[in-house]
Coordinates of C-alpha atoms and ligand atoms in Angstrom, one line a residue:
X1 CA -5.2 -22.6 -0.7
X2 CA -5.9 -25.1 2.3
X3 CA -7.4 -23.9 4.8
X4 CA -8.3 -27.0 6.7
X5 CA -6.9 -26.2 10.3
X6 CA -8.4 -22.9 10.1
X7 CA -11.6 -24.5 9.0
X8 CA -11.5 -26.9 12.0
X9 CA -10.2 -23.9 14.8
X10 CA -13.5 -21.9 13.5
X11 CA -16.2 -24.6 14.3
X12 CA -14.5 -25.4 17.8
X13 CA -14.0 -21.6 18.3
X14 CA -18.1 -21.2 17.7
X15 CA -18.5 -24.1 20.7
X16 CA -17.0 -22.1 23.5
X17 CA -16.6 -18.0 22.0
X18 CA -19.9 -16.7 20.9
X19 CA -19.6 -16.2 17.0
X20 CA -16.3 -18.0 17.4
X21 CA -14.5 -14.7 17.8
X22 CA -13.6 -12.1 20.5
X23 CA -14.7 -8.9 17.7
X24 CA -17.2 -9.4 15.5
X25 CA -15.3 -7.9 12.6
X26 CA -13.2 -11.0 12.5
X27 CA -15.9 -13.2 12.0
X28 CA -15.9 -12.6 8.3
X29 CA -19.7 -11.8 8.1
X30 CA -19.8 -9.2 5.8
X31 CA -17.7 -11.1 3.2
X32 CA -19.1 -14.4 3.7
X33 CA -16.7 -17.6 3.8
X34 CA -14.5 -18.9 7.1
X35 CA -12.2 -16.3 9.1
X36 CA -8.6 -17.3 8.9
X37 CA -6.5 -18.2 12.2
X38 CA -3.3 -16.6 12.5
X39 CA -0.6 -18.6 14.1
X40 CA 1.9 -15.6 13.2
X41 CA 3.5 -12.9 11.7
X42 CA 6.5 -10.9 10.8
X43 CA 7.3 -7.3 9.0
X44 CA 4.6 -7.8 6.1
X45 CA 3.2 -11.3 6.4
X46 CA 0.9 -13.0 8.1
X47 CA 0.7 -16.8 8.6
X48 CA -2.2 -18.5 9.2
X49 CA -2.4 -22.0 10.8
X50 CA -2.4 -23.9 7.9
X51 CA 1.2 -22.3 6.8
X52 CA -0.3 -20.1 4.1
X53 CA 1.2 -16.7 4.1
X54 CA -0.1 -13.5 3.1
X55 CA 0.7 -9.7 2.6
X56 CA -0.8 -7.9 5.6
X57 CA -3.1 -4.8 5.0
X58 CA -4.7 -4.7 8.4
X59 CA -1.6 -4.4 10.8
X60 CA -3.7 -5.2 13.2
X61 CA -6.1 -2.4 12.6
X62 CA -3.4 0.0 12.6
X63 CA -0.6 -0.6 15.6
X64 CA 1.6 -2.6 13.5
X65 CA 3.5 0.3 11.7
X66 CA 6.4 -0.6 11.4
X67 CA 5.4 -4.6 10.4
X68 CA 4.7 -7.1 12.6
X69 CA 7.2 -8.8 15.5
X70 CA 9.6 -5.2 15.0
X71 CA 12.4 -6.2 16.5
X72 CA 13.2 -3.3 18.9
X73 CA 9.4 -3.9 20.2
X74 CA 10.0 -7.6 20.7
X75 CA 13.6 -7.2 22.3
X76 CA 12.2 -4.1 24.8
X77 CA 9.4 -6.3 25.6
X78 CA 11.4 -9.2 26.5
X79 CA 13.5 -7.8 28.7
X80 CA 11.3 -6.0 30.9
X81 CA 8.7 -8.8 31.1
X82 CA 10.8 -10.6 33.8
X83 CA 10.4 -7.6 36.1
X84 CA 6.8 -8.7 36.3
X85 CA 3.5 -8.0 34.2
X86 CA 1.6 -5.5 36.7
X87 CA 2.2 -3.6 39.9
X88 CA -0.9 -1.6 40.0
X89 CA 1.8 1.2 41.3
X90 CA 3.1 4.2 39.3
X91 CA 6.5 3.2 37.0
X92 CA 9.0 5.3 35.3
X93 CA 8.0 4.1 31.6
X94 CA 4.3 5.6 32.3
X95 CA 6.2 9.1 33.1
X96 CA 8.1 8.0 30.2
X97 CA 5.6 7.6 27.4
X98 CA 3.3 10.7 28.9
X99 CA 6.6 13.3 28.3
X100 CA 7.1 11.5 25.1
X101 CA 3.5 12.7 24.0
X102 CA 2.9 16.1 25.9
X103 CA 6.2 17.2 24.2
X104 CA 5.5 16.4 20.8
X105 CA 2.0 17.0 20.8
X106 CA 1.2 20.9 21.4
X107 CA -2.2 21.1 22.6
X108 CA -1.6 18.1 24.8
X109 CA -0.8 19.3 28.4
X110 CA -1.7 16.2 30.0
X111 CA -2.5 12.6 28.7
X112 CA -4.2 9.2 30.8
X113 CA -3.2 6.1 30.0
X114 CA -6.1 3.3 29.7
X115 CA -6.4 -0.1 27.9
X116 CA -8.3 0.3 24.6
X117 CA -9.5 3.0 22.0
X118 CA -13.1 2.2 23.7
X119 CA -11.8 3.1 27.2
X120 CA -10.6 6.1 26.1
X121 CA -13.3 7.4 24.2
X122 CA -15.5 6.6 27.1
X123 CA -13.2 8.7 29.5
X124 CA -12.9 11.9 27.0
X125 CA -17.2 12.0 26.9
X126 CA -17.3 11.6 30.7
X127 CA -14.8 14.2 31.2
X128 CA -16.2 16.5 28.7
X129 CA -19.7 16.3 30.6
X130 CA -17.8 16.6 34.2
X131 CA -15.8 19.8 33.0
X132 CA -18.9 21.6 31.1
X133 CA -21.7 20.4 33.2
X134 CA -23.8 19.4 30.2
X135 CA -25.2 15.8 29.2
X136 CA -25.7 15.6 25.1
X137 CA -22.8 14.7 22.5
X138 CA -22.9 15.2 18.8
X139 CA -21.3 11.8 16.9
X140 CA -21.3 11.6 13.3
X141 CA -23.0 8.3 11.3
X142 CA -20.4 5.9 10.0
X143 CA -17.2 7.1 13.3
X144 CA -17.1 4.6 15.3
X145 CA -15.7 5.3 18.5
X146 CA -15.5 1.9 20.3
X147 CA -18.5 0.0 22.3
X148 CA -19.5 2.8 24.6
X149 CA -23.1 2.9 24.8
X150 CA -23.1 6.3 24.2
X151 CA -21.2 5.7 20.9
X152 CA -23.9 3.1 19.5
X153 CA -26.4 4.8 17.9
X154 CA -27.4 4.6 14.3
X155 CA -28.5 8.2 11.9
X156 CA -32.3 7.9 12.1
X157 CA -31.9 9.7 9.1
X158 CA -32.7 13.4 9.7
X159 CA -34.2 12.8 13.6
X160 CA -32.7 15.7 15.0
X161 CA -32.9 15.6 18.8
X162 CA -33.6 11.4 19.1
X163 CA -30.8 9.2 19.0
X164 CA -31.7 5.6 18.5
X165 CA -30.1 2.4 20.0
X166 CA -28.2 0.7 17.3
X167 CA -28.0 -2.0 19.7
X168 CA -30.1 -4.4 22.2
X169 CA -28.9 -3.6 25.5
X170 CA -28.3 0.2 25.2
X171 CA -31.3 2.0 26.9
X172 CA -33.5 4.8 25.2
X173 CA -32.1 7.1 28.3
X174 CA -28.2 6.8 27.0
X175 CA -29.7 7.1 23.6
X176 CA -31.1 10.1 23.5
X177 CA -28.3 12.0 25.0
X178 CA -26.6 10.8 21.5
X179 CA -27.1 13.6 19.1
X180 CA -25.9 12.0 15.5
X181 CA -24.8 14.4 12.5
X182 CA -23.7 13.7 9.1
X183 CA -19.8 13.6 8.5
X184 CA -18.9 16.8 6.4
X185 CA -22.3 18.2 6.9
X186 CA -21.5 21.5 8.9
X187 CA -25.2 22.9 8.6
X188 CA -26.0 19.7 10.5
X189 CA -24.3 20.2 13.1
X190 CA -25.2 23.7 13.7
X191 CA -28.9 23.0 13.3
X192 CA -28.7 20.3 16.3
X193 CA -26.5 22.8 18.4
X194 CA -29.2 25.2 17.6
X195 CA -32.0 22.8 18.9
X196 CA -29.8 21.7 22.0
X197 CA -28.9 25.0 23.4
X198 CA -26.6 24.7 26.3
X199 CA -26.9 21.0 26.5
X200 CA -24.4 19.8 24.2
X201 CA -21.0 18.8 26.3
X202 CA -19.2 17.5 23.3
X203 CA -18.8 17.1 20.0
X204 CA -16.4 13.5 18.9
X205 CA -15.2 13.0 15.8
X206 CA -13.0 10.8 13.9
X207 CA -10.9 13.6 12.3
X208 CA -10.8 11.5 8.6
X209 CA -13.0 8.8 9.4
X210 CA -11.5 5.2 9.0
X211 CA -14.4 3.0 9.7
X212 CA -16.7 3.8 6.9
X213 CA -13.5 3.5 4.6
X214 CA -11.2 6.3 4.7
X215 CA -13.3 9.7 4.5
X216 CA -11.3 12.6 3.6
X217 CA -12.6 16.5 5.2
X218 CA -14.4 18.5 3.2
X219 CA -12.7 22.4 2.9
X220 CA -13.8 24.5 6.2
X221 CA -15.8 21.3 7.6
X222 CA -13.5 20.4 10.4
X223 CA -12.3 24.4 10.6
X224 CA -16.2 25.2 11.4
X225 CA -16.5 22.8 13.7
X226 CA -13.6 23.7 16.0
X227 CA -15.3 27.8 15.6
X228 CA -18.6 26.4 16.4
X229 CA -17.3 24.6 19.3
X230 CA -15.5 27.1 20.9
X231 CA -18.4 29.6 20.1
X232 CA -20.7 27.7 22.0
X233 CA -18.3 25.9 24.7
X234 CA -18.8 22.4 23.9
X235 CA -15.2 20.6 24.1
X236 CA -14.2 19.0 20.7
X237 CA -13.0 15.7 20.8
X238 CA -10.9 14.3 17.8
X239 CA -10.8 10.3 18.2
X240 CA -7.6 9.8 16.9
X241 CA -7.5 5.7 18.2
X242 CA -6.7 5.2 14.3
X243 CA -5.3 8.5 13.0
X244 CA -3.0 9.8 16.2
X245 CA 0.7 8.7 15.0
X246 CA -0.2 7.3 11.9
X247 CA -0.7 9.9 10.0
X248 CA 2.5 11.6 11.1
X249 CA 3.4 11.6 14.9
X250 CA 0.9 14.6 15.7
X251 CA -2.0 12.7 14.1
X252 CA -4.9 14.6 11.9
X253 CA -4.2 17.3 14.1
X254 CA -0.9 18.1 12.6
X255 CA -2.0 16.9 9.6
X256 CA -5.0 19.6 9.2
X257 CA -3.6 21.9 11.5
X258 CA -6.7 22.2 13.9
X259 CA -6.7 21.3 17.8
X260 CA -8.9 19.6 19.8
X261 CA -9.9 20.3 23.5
X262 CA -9.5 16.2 24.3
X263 CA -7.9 13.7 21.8
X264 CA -8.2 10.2 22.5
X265 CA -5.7 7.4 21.6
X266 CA -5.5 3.7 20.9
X267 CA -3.8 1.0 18.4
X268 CA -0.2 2.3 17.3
X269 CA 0.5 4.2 20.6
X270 CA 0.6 0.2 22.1
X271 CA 2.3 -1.1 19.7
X272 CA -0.1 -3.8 19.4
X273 CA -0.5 -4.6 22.9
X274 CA -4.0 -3.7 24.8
X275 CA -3.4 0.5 25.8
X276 CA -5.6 4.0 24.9
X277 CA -5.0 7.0 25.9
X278 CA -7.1 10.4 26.2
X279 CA -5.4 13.7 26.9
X280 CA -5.8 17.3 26.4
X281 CA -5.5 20.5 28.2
X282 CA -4.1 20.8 31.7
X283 CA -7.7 23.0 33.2
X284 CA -9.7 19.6 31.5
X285 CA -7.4 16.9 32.0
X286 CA -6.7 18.2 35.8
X287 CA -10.6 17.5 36.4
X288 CA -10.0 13.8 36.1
X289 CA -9.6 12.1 39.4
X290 CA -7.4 12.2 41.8
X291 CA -7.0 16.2 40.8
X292 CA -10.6 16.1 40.1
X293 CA -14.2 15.2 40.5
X294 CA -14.5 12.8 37.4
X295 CA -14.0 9.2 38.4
X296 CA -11.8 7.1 36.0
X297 CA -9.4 4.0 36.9
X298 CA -7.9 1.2 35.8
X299 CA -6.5 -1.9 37.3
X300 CA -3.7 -2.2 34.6
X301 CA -3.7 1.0 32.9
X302 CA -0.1 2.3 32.4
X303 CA 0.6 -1.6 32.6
X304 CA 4.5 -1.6 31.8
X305 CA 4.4 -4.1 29.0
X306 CA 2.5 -2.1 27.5
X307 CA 3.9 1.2 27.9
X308 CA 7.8 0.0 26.9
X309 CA 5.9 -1.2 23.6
X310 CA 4.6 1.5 23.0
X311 CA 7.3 4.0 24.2
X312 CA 9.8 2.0 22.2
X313 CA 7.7 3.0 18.9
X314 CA 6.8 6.1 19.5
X315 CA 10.5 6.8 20.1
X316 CA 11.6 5.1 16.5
X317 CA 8.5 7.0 14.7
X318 CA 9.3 9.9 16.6
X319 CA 13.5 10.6 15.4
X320 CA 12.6 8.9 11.6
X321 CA 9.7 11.1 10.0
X322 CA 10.7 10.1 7.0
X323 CA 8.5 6.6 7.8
X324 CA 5.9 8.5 7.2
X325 CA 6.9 9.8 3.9
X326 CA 7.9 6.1 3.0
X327 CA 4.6 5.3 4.1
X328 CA 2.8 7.8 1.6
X329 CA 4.7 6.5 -1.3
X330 CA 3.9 3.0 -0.8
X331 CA 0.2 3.7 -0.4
X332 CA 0.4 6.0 -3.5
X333 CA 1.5 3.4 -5.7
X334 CA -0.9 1.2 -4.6
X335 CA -3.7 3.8 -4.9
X336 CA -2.2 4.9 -8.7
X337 CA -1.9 0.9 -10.0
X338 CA -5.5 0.5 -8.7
X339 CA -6.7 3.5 -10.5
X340 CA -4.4 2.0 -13.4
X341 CA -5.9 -1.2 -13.1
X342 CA -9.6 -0.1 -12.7
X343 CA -9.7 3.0 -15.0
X344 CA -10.8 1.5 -18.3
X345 CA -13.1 -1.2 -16.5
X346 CA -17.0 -1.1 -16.2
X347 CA -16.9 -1.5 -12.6
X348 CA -17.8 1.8 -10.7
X349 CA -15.1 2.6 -8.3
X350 CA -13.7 5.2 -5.9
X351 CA -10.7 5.0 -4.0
X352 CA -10.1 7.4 -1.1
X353 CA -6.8 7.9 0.6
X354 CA -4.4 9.5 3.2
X355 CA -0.8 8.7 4.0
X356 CA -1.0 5.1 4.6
X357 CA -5.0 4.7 5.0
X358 CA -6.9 3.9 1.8
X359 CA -9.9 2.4 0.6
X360 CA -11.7 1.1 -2.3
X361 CA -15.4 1.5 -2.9
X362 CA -17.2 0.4 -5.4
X363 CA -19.7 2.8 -6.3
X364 CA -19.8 5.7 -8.9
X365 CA -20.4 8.7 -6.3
X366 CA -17.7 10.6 -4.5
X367 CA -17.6 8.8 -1.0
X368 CA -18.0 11.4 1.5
X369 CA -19.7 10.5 4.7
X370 CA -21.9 7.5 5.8
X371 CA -24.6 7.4 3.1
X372 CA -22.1 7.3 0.0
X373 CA -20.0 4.7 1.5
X374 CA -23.0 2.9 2.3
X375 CA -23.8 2.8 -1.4
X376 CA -20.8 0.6 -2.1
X377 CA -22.1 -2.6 -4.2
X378 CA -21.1 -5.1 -1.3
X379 CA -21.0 -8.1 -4.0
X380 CA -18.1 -6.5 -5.7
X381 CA -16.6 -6.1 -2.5
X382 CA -16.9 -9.3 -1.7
X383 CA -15.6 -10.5 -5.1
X384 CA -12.8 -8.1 -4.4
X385 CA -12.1 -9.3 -1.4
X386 CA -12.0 -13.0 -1.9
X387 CA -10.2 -12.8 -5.2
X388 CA -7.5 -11.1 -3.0
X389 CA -7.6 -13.6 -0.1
X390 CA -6.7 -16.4 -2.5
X391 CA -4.0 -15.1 -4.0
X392 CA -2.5 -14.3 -0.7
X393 CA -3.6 -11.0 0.0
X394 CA -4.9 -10.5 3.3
X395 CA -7.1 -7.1 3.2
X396 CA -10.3 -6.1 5.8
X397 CA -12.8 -8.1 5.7
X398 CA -15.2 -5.6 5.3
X399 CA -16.1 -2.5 2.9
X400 CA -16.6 -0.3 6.1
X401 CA -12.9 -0.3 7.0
X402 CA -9.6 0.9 5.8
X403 CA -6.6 -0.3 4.6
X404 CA -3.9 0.2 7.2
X405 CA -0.1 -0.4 5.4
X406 CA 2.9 -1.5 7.4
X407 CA 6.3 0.0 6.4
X408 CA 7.8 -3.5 6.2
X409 CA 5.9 -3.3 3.0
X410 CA 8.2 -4.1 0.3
X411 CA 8.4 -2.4 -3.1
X412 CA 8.1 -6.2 -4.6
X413 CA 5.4 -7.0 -2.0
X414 CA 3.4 -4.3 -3.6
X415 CA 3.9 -5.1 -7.2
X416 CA 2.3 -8.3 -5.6
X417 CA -0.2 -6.8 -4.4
X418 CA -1.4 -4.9 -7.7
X419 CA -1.1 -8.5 -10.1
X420 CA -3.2 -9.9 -7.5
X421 CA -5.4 -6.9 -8.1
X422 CA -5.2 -7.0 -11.7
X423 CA -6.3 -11.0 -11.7
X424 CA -8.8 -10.2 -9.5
X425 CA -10.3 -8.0 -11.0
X426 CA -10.5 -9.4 -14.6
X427 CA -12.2 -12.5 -12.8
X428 CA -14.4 -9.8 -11.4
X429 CA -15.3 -8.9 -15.0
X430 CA -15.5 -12.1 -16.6
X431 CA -17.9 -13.2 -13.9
X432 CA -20.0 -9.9 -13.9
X433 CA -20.2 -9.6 -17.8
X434 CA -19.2 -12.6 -18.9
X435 CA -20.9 -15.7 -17.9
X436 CA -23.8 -14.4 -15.9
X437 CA -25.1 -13.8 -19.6
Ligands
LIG1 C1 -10.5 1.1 16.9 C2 -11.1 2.4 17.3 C3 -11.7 2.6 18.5 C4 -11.8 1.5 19.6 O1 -10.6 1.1 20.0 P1 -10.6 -0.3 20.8 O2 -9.2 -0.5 21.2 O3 -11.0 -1.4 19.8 O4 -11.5 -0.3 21.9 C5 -12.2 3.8 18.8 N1 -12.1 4.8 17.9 C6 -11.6 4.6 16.7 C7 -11.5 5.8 15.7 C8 -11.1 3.4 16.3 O5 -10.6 3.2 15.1

C-alpha cells in the first residue's frame, strides 16, 4: 500500500501542529508507524490521500452511525449553511433538538447544548459541585472523560484520598479533589465515600467504559452505585459522550435500566460536527445560569450547523430502532468469526462487546476494569493492528479504545473484514512461533 502523500502531509504537519496532529490519539504512537491522512469518506470507507481505501471501524470515534457523508445529514447541512454559520442568538433547531431529547429520554428534564464531550463533562462536575455544595468527585481508572483537569488523574494504585496529576500542567490543588476508584469495584467506591464524608459532589462514570476497550458492568455494580449515590446525595453522572444513542437512543441508561442525576453527551448527538451536551433533572439543570448561580457559556454552543446535523440523526435513529438491532448483528458476527478465527490459536485473547462497541485484547484474563485491560500484550496489538491496516482495514490505533461500527457496514464488507483477520493473524503466528525460533 503507498502511502507516500500521507508520508509527506505527516512530516509537514509535525513543522507547524505540535505532534503533527490536533489529538494525540491520531498520532499513531501507541502502534508505531505514520498516521494516515484522510482526504474522505463515505458510508463504510475511508480514503486516505494517497487513494487507498479502507473499511472504517472508528466512525469517527463514534458519530458516524449511520456511515460517513449520510446523505440526509449532508443535504440538511447544505441547505441551512447559507442562512449563516453563527448568530450567537437563540434558533428554533436548538428548541428543536432539546424536545427531541427531553422527550425520549425520561430522566432528562432539561439538556444544554455545548461543543465537545470535554465541555460537557466539565459543565456536569461544575454543576454537580454548584447544586450540592461539595468539592470532591469519584472517577474511575481507565473512563476518560475529556481534558478537564479534573478528569486527568491517574489510580495511584490504592491511594485513597490523593489523586495524582496524570499530566504537567494540572495542579496538586485540582488533583486532590479527584477521588479515583476501580471500574466494577463497588467496595471501592464505598470505602472512599466513607473517608470523604460529606465532601464528595459527584460520582462520573462511563456507564460501559469505551476507552480502556469496551468494559462490560459487572451484576449490581452500576445498581450499587446509583443506591450509594442517592444514599449519600452525591449526584451520579453517567458520561454517555460514547454510549448516549449508540447503544439504542436512550444510551446505557436504557440499556441497563438505571438513571442518572446528570448525563453528559458528545459524538453521535452532532453527527460528526463539534457539539456536547449535559442534561438532567429540571431542580439541577435549572441551577445552571441564566436560571441559576453556576456560570457556563458558549460563543457557538447550539451553533445551527451543528444542531440540524445532529437533529437530522437523531430524528432517523429515533423512528428506525431496528438500526440498532442491525447494528448488534453486524458486530456479532464480527465478534463470533473472531472467536472462530482465534479459538484454536496460541495467542491469549479476549473480546468484549456491546451492540456495536467491541474490542479485542490480547491477554488470557477476563478484561474488567483498568488493570486487566492494561495487561493486554501491546506487541500483539500492534501486529494486530498493522496486519489489518495493510489489508485495508482501518481499526483504532490503540489497544485502549473501542471499535465503533457504522451501519453502512456491509454484510460483504464484513466477511472482509474477518479474511483480513484470518491472514492477519496466521502472520501473527508464523511470526510469533515460527521464525523467531
Ligand atoms: C470522547 C469522549 C469524551 C470527550 O469528548 P470530546 O468531544 O473529545 O471532548 C468524553 N467522555 C467520553 C466517554 C468520551 O468517549
Amino acid at each position: 500500500m503507498n502511502t507516500q502523500k500521507s508520508k509527506h502531509l505527516f512530516e509537514k504537519a509535525n513543522q507547524f501542529i505540535p505532534g503533527g496532529v490536533n489529538s494525540p490519539v491520531r498520532a499513531f504512537k501507541s502502534v508505531g508507524g505514520i498516521p494516515l491522512f484522510i482526504k474522505k469518506a463515505k458510508g463504510a470507507y475511508l480514503y486516505d490521500e494517497d487513494g487507498n481505501r479502507y473499511i472504517d471501524y472508528i466512525a469517527s470515534w463514534g458519530p458516524m452511525i449511520m456511515g460517513h457523508a449520510y446523505e440526509p445529514v449532508v443535504e440538511a447541512i447544505q441547505q441551512k449553511v447559507i442562512d449563516s454559520t453563527s448568530f450567537g442568538a437563540p434558533t428554533e433547531l436548538e428548541v428543536q433538538l432539546a424536545q427531541l431529547i427531553c422527550e425520549s429520554i425520561p430522566n432528562i428534564d432539561r439538556i444544554r447544548m455545548v461543543n465537545s464531550g470535554t465541555e460537557a463533562t466539565m459543565s456536569a462536575i461544575r454543576l454537580a459541585r454548584g447544586f450540592t455544595g461539595k468539592n470532591k468527585i469519584v472517577k474511575f481508572a481507565g473512563c476518560y472523560h475529556g481534558h478537564g483537569d479534573s478528569f486527568l488523574i491517574k489510580a495511584g494504585s490504592g491511594a485513597v484520598t490523593l489523586g495524582y496529576p496524570d499530566s504537567p500542567g494540572v495542579t496538586p490543588g485540582t488533583a486532590q479533589d479527584t477521588l479515583l476508584a476501580e471500574y466494577n469495584d463497588l467496595q471501592g467506591v464505598q470505602k472512599l465515600v466513607e473517608a470523604n464524608q460529606g465532601e464528595i459532589a459527584a460520582v462520573i462514570i462511563e456507564p460501559i467504559p469505551g476507552n480502556m476497550g469496551c468494559i462490560l458492568p459487572q451484576e449490581g455494580f452500576l445498581e450499587g452505585l446509583r443506591q450509594l449515590c442517592n444514599r449519600e446525595n452525591i449526584i451520579l453522572i453517567f458520561d454517555e459522550v460514547m454510549t448516549g444513542f449508540r447503544l439504542g437512543f436512550g444510551g446505557a441508561q436504557q440499556t441497563l435500566g438505571i438513571e442518572a442525576d446528570i448525563v453528559t453527551y458528545g459524538k453521535v448527538i452532532g453527527a460528526g460536527m463539534p457539539v456536547g451536551a449535559y442534561g438532567g433533572k429540571e431542580e439541577i439543570m435549572d441551577f445552571i445560569a441564566p436560571t441559576g448561580p453556576v456560570y457556563q457559556a458558549g460563543t457557538l454552543s447550539g451553533n445551527p450547523i451543528a444542531m440540524i446535523a445532529g437533529l437530522t440523526l437523531l430524528q432517523y435513529l429515533k423512528t428506525h430502532p431496528e438500526v440498532y438491532l442491525q447494528l448488534d448483528q453486524k458486530c456479532e458476527a464480527i465478534e463470533i468469526g473472531l472467536k472462530d478465527l482465534l479459538e484454536s490459536k496460541p495467542l491469549p485473547y479476549q473480546i468484549n462487546r456491546i451492540g456495536s462497541m467491541i474490542s479485542l485484547h490480547f491477554t488470557a484474563s477476563p478484561v474488567v476494569d483498568f488493570n486487566t485491560a492494561a495487561n493486554g500484550n501491546n506487541q500483539y496489538f500492534k501486529d494486530f493492528f498493522h496486519g489489518m491496516l495493510k489489508r485495508g482495514i482501518y481499526l483504532p490505533p490503540s489497544a485502549f479504545e473501542s471499535w465503533f461500527l457504522s451501519n453502512a457496514l456491509s454484510l460483504s464488507d464484513i466477511d472482509q473484514t474477518l479474511a483480513a483477520a484470518k491472514e492477519t493473524i496466521l502472520e501473527m503466528e508464523t511470526f510469533a512461533f515460527g521464525s523467531r525460533h
